[in-house]
Coordinates of C-alpha atoms in Angstrom, one line a residue:
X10 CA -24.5 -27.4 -15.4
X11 CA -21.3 -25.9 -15.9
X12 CA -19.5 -23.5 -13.6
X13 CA -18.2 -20.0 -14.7
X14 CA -15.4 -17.8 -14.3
X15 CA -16.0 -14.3 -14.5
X16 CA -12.8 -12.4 -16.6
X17 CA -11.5 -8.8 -16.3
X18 CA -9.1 -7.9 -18.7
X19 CA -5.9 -4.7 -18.9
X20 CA -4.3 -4.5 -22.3
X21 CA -1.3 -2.2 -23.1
X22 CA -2.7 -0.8 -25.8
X23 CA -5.7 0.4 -23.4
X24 CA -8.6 -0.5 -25.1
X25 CA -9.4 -2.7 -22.6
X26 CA -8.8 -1.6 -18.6
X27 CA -9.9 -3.5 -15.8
X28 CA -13.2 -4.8 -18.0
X29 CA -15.2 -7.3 -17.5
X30 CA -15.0 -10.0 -20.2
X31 CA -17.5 -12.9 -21.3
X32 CA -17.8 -15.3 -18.6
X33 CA -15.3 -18.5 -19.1
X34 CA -16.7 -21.9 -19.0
X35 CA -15.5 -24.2 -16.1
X36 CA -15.3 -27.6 -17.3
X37 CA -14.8 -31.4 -16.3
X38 CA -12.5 -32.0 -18.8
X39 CA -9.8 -30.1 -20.3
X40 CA -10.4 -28.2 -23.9
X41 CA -9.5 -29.5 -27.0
X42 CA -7.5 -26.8 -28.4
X43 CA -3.9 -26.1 -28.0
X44 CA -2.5 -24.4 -25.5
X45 CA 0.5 -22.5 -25.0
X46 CA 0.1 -22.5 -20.9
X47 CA -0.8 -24.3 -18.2
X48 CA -1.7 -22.6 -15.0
X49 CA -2.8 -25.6 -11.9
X50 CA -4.7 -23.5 -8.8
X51 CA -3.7 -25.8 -5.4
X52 CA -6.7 -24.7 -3.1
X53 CA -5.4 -27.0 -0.3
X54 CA -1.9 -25.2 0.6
X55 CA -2.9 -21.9 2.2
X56 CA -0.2 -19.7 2.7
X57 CA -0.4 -15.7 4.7
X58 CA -4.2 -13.7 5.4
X59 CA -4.4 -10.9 3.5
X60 CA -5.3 -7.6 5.2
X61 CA -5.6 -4.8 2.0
X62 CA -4.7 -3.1 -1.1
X63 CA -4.9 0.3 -1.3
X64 CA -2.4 3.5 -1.0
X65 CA -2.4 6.8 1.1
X66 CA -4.6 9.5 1.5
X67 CA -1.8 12.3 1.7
X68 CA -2.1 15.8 2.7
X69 CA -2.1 16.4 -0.8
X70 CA -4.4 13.8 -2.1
X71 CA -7.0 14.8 0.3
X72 CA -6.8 18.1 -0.4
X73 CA -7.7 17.6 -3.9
X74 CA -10.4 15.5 -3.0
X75 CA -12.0 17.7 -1.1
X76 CA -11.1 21.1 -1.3
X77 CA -11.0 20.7 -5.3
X78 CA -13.8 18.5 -6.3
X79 CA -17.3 19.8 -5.3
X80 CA -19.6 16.9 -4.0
X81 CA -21.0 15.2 -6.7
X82 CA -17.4 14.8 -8.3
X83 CA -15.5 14.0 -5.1
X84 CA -19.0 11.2 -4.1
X85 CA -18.0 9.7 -7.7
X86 CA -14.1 9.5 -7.1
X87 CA -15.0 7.8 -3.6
X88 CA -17.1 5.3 -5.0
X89 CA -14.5 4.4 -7.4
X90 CA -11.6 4.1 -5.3
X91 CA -13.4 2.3 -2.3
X92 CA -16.4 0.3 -3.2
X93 CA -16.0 -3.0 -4.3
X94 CA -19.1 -2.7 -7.0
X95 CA -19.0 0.5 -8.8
X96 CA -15.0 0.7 -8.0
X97 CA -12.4 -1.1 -6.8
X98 CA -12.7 -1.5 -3.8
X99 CA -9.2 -0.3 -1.6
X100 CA -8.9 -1.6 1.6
X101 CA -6.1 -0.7 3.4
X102 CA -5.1 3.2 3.5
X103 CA -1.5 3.7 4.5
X104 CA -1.7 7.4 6.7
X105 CA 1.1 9.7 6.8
X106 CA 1.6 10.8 10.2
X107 CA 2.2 14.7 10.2
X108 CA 3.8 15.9 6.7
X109 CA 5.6 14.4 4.1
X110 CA 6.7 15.0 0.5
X111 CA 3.5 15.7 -0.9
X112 CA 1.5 17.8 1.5
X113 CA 0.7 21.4 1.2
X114 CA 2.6 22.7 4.0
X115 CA 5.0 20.9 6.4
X116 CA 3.1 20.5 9.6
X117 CA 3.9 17.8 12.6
X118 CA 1.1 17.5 15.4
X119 CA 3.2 19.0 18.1
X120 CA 4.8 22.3 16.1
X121 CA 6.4 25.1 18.6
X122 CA 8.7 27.9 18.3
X123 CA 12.5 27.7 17.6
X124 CA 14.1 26.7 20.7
X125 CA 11.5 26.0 22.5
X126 CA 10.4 22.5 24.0
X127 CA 7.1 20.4 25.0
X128 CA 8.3 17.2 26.5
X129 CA 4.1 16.8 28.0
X130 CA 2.8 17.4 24.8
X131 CA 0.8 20.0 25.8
X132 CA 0.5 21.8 22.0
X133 CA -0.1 18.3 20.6
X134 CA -2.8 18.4 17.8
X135 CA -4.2 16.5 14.6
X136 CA -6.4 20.3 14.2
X137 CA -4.2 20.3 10.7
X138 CA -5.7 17.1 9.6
X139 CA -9.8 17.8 10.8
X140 CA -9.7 20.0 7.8
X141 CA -9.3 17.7 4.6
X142 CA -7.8 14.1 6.0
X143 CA -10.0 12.5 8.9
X144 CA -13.0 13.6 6.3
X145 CA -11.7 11.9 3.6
X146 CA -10.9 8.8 5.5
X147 CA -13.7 8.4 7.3
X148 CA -15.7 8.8 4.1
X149 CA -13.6 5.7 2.4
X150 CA -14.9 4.3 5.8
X151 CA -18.2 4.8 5.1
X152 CA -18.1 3.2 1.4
X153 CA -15.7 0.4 2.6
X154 CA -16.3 -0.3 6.6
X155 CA -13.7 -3.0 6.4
X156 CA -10.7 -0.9 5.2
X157 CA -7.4 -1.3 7.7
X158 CA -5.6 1.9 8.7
X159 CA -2.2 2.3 9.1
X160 CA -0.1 5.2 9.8
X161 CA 3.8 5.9 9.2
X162 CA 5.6 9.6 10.1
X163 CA 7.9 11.1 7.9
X164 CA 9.5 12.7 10.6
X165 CA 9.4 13.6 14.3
X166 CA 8.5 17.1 15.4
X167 CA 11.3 19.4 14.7
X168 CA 12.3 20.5 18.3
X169 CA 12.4 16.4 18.8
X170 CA 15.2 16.2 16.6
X171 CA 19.4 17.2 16.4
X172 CA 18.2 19.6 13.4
X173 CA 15.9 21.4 15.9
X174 CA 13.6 21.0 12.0
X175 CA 11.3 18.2 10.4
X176 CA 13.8 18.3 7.4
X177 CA 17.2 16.1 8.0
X178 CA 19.0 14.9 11.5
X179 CA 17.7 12.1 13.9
X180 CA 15.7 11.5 16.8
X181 CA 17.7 13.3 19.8
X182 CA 18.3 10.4 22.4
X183 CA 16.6 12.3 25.5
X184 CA 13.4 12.4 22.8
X185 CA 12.8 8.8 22.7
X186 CA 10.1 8.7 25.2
X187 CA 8.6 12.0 24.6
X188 CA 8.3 10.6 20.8
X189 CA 6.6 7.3 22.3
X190 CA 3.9 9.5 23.5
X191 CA 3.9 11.3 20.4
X192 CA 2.8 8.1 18.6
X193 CA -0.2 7.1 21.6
X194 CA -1.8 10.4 21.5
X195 CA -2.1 10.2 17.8
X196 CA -3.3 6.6 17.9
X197 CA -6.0 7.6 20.7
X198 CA -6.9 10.9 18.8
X199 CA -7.6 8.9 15.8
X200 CA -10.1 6.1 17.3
X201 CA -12.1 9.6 18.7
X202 CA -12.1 11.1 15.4
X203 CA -13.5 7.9 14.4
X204 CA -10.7 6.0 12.7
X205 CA -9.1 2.8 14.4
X206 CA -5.6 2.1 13.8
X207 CA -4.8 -1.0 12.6
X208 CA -0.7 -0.9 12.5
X209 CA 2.0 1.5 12.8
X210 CA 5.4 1.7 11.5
X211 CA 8.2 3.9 12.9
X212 CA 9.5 5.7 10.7
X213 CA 9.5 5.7 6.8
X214 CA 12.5 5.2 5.0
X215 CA 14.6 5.0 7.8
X216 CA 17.8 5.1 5.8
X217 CA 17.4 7.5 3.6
X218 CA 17.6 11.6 4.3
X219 CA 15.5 13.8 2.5
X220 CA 17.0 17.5 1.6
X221 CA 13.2 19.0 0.7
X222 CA 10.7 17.4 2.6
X223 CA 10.0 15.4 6.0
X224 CA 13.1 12.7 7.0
X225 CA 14.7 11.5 9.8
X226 CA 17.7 8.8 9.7
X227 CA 17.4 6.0 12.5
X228 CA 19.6 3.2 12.6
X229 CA 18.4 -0.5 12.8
X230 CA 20.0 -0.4 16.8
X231 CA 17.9 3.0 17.4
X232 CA 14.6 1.6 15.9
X233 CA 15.0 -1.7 18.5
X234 CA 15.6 0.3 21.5
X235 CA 13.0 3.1 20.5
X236 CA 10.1 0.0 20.4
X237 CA 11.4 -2.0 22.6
X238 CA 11.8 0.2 25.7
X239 CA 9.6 3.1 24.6
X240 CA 7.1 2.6 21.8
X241 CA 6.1 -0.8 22.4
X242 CA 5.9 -0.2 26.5
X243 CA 3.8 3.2 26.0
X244 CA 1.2 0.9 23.5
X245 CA 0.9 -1.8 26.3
X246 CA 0.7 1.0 29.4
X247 CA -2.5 2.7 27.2
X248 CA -4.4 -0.2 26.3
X249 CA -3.1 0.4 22.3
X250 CA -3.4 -2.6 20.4
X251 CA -2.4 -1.3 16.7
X252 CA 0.4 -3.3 15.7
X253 CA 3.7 -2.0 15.3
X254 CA 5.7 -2.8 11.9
X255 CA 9.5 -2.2 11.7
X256 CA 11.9 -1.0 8.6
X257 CA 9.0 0.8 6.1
X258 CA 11.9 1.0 3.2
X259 CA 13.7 -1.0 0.4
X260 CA 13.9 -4.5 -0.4
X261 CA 18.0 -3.8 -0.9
X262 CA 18.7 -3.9 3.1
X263 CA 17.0 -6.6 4.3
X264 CA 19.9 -6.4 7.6
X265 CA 18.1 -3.5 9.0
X266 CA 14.9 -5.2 9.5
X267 CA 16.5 -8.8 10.9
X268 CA 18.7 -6.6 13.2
X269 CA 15.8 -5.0 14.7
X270 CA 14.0 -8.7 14.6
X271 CA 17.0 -10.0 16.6
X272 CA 16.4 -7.9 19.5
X273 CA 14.3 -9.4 22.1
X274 CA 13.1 -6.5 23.7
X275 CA 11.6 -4.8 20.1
X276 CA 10.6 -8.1 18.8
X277 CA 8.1 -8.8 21.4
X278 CA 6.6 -6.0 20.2
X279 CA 7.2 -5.9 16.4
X280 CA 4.6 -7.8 14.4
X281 CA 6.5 -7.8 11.0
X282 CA 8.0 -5.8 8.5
X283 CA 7.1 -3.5 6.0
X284 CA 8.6 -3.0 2.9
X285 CA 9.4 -0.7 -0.2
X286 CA 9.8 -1.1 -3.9
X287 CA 12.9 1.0 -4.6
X288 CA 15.8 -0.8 -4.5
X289 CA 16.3 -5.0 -4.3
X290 CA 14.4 -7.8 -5.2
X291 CA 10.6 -9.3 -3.7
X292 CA 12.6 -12.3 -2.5
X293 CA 14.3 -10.2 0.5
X294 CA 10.5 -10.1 1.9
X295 CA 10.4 -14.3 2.1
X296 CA 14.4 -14.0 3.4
X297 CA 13.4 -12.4 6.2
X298 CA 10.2 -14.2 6.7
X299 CA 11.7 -17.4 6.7
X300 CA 13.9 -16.5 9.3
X301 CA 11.2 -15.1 11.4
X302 CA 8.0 -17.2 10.5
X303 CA 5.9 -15.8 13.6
X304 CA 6.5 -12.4 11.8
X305 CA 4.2 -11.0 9.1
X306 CA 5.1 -8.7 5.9
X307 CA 3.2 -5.8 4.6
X308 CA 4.7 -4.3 1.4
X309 CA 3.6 -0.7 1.9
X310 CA 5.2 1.9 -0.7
X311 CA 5.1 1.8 -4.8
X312 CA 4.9 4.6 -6.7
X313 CA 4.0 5.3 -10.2
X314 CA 6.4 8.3 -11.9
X315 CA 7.9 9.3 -15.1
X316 CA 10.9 7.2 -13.8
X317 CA 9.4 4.2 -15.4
X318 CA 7.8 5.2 -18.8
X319 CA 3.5 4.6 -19.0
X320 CA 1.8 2.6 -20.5
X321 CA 3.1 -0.3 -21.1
X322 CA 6.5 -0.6 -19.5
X323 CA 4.8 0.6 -15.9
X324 CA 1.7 -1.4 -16.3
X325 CA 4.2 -4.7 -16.3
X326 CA 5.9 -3.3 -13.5
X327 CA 3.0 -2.9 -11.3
X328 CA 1.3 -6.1 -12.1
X329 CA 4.9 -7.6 -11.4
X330 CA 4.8 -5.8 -7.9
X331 CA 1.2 -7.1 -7.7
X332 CA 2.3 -10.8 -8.5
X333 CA 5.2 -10.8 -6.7
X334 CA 4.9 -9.2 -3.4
X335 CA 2.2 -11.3 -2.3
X336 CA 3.7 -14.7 -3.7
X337 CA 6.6 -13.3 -1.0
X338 CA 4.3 -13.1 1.9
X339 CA 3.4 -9.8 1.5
X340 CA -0.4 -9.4 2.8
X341 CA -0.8 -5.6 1.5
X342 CA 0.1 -4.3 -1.7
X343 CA -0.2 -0.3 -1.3
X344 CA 0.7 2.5 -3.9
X345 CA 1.9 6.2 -2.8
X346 CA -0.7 8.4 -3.6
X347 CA -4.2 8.5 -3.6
X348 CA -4.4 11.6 -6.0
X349 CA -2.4 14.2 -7.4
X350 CA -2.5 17.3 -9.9
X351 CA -1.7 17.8 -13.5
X352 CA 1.7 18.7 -11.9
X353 CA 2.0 16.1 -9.8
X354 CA 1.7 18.0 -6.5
X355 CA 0.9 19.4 -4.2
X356 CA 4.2 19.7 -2.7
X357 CA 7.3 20.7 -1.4
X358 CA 9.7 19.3 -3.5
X359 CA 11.3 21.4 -6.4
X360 CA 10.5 18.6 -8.8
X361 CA 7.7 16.3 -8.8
X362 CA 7.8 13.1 -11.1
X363 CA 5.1 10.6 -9.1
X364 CA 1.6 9.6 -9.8
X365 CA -1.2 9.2 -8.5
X366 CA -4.2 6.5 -8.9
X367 CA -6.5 9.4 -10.3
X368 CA -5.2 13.2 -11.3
X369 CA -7.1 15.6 -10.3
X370 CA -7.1 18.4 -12.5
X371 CA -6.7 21.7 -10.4
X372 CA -7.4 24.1 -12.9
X373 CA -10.2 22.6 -14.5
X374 CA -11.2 20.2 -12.0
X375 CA -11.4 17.4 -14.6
X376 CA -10.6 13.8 -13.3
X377 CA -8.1 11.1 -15.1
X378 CA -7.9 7.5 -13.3
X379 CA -4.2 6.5 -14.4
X380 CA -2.7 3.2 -15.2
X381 CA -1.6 2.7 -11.2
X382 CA -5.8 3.1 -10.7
X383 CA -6.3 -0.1 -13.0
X384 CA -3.3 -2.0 -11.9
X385 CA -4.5 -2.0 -7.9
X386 CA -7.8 -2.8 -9.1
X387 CA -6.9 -6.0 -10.6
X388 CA -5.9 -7.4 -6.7
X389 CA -8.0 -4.4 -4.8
X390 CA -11.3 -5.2 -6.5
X391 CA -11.4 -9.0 -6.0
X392 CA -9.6 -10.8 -3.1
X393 CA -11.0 -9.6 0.3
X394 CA -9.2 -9.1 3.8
X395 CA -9.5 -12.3 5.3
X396 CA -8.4 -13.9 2.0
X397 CA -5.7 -16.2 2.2
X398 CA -3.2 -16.7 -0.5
X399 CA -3.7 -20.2 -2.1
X400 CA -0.8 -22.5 -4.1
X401 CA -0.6 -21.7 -8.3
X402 CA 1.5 -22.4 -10.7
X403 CA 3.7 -20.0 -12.1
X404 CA 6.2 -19.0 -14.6
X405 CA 9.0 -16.5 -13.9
X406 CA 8.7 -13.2 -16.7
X407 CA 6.7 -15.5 -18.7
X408 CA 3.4 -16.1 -17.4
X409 CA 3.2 -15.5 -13.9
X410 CA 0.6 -15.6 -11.2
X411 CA -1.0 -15.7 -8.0
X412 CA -4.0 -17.3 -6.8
X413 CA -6.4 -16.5 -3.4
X414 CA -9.4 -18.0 -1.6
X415 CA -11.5 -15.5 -0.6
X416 CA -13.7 -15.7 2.8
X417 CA -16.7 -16.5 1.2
X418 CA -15.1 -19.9 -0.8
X419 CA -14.4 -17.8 -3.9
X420 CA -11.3 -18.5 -6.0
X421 CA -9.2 -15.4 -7.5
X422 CA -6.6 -15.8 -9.9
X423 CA -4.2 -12.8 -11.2
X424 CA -2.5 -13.5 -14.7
X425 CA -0.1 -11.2 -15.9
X426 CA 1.3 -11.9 -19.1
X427 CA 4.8 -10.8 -19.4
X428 CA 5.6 -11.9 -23.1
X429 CA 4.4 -10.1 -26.3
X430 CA 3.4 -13.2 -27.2
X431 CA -0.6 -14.0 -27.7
X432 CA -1.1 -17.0 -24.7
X433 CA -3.7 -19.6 -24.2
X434 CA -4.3 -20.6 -21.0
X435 CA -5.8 -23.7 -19.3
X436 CA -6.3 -23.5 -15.6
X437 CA -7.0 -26.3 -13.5
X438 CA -8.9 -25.3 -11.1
X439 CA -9.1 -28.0 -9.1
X440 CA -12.5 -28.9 -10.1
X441 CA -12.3 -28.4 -13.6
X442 CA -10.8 -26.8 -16.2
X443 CA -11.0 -23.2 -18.1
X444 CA -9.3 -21.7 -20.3
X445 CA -8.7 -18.1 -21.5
X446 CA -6.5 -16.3 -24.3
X447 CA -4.4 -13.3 -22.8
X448 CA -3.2 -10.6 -25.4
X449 CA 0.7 -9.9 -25.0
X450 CA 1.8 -8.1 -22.1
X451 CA -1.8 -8.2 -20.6
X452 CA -3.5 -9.1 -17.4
X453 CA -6.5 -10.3 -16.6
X454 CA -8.5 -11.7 -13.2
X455 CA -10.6 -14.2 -13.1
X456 CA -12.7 -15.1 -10.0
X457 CA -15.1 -18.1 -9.8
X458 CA -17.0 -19.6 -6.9

């Protein structure tokens, strides 16, 4: 009896997102008919473990979740962003710690008065984030018990920092340790709301200084000696086991992560890297890798906007990040936000041009699930944390792909077809042989077992 691959198709002109296809024959020999590809799945070279796909449940993307949906809506969003059978299935949530861009106030965990100063964090509070976020988290926790939390701060508490404000400036030097604590008591207020924390970075987007919303600048030098003689010795003195990720920013300066790699007090402490989309190419993430093989990479910021035009031109971008990332180690592929409104907020910039995986409709509390939705679902939905990435053939802006094997012995394999050209595609699986026709500039997964 013949094996079969089930198929789930994304075409630009949308008729077809994320659906399921007939199943695809598996067979002993290969087909008859010509072919334009060839795709051959290597099972037996196993590359990095995968630990999620997912994005971030914002200030602002919780808030529409829950104080805009009423319960039957918001229980239907859930399902389709976290379970793996009516949706698909996110597994790895990326938490901002205290405010960021797209919040609907600017709020740290340890806010005072101007001048004033709490160096034993005795104001320190998540209160802000009982209202909307640990609720919406913990439900995605519910649907999907095997989602991996990680947190990143936009900034340090104002009084922390030479601006004496969460917007602009740097970590004041006499602040390090204070800020180390900072990072425990969250970690341990967290696991008692109920929410394990699975990796932290230090700061996100290091190098780069905001002028409307949460920043702070820190040097590759002040991000070593901040984990390794504060942050990673306060984890180790309170029993804290979440990992700690340096960088959190582009691709384009891959010398601030090795610097920070180099030092041998923070790299004790530093599991890996994480990365962002905005600026250089995937291939800084296996650079850096292969100079540091004991060091993992999480690729932790994408987001959809009106920079890159929809449909089609940002569905190939995505599916490109998709492809690409985890062919360069990456083992998490994460967007930006979870949800956002028919003006792309809330927030507290002037000028909002990102999007979400669903809009939520503020006025009319309508729903939309956007390309970025269909795009993580292709990886999200199928390969499982655990998964390891598996060898695959692949063709560079032509026809390019990724394979996995998922915990359970199941095969995934991501296509993304990055011609207009019509392709037909015969994959040797190892055991046999399929093939499929992909529409120009489509996608499709296919999982068999």
């Amino acid at each position: 009896m013949s094996q079969l691959a089930e198929a789930w198709l994304s075409t630009i002109d949308q008729s077809q997102q994320l659906q399921r296809q007939n199943e695809i024959e598996i067979a002993d020999f290969p087909s008859v008919q010509e072919v334009t590809d060839r795709i051959q799945v290597d099972g037996r070279t196993k590359y990095q473990e995968m630990d999620g796909f997912g994005a971030s449940f914002t200030d602002a993307s919780a808030y529409l979740v829950y104080r805009v949906l009423d319960d039957e809506a918001r229980e239907q969003v859930m399902k389709r962003l976290f379970d793996p059978v009516e949706g698909i299935g996110i597994s790895f949530v990326r938490q901002v710690m205290g405010a960021s861009d797209y919040t609907t106030r600017i709020y740290s965990y340890n806010d005072l008065p101007d001048g004033e100063e709490d160096f034993e964090l005795t104001h320190f509070s998540i209160d802000h984030d009982r209202e909307y976020i640990i609720p919406a988290v913990l439900d995605a926790l519910r649907i999907n018990p095997a989602i991996k939390v990680m947190a990143s701060p936009w900034s340090a508490p104002g009084w922390m920092k030479t601006t004496g404000h969460m917007i602009k400036g740097k970590l004041r030097r006499e602040c390090y340790s204070v800020y180390a604590q900072y990072f425990v008591k969250f970690v341990q207020a967290y696991e008692e709301a109920g929410i394990p924390i699975y990796a932290v970075s230090v700061q996100n987007e290091p190098g780069y200084e905001p002028k409307e919303y949460p920043g702070m600048l820190v040097s590759a030098a002040e991000e070593a000696d901040f984990i390794g003689n504060h942050l990673g010795p306060a984890f180790e003195q309170a029993g804290i086991t979440a990992k700690i990720l340096c960088y959190d920013h582009n691709w384009d300066v891959p010398l601030h992560p090795l610097t920070v790699l180099s030092d041998s007090a923070a790299s004790r402490y530093v599991s890996g890297v994480a990365w962002h989309v905005y600026g250089g190419e995937h291939e800084a993430m296996s650079r850096v890798q292969e100079a540091y093989p004991d060091k993992g990479v999480w690729f932790t910021e994408a987001s959809g906007g009106s920079w890159i035009p929809p449909f089609r031109t940002a569905f190939l971008d995505q599916m490109k990040h998709v492809v690409r990332t985890t062919r360069n180690w990456s083992k998490s592929v994460v967007w930006w936000n979870i949800a956002l409104d028919e003006h792309n907020g809330p927030t507290v910039l002037s000028n909002s041009t990102c999007r979400g995986l669903v809009q939520i409709n503020q006025e009319n509390h309508t729903v939309k699930y956007e390309l970025d939705y269909y795009t993580m679902g292709h990886i999200s939905k199928f390969v499982k944390s655990g998964a390891h990435r598996i060898g695959s053939t692949t063709s560079r802006d032509q026809l390019e792909s990724v394979a996995f094997r998922n915990p359970d012995g199941s095969t995934v394999l991501i296509l993304s077809n990055r011609t207009e050209q019509e392709k037909t595609v015969e994959i040797n699986t190892g055991k046999g042989y399929a093939t499929c026709t992909l529409p120009g500039d489509a996608a499709v997964t296919l999982v068999w077992a």
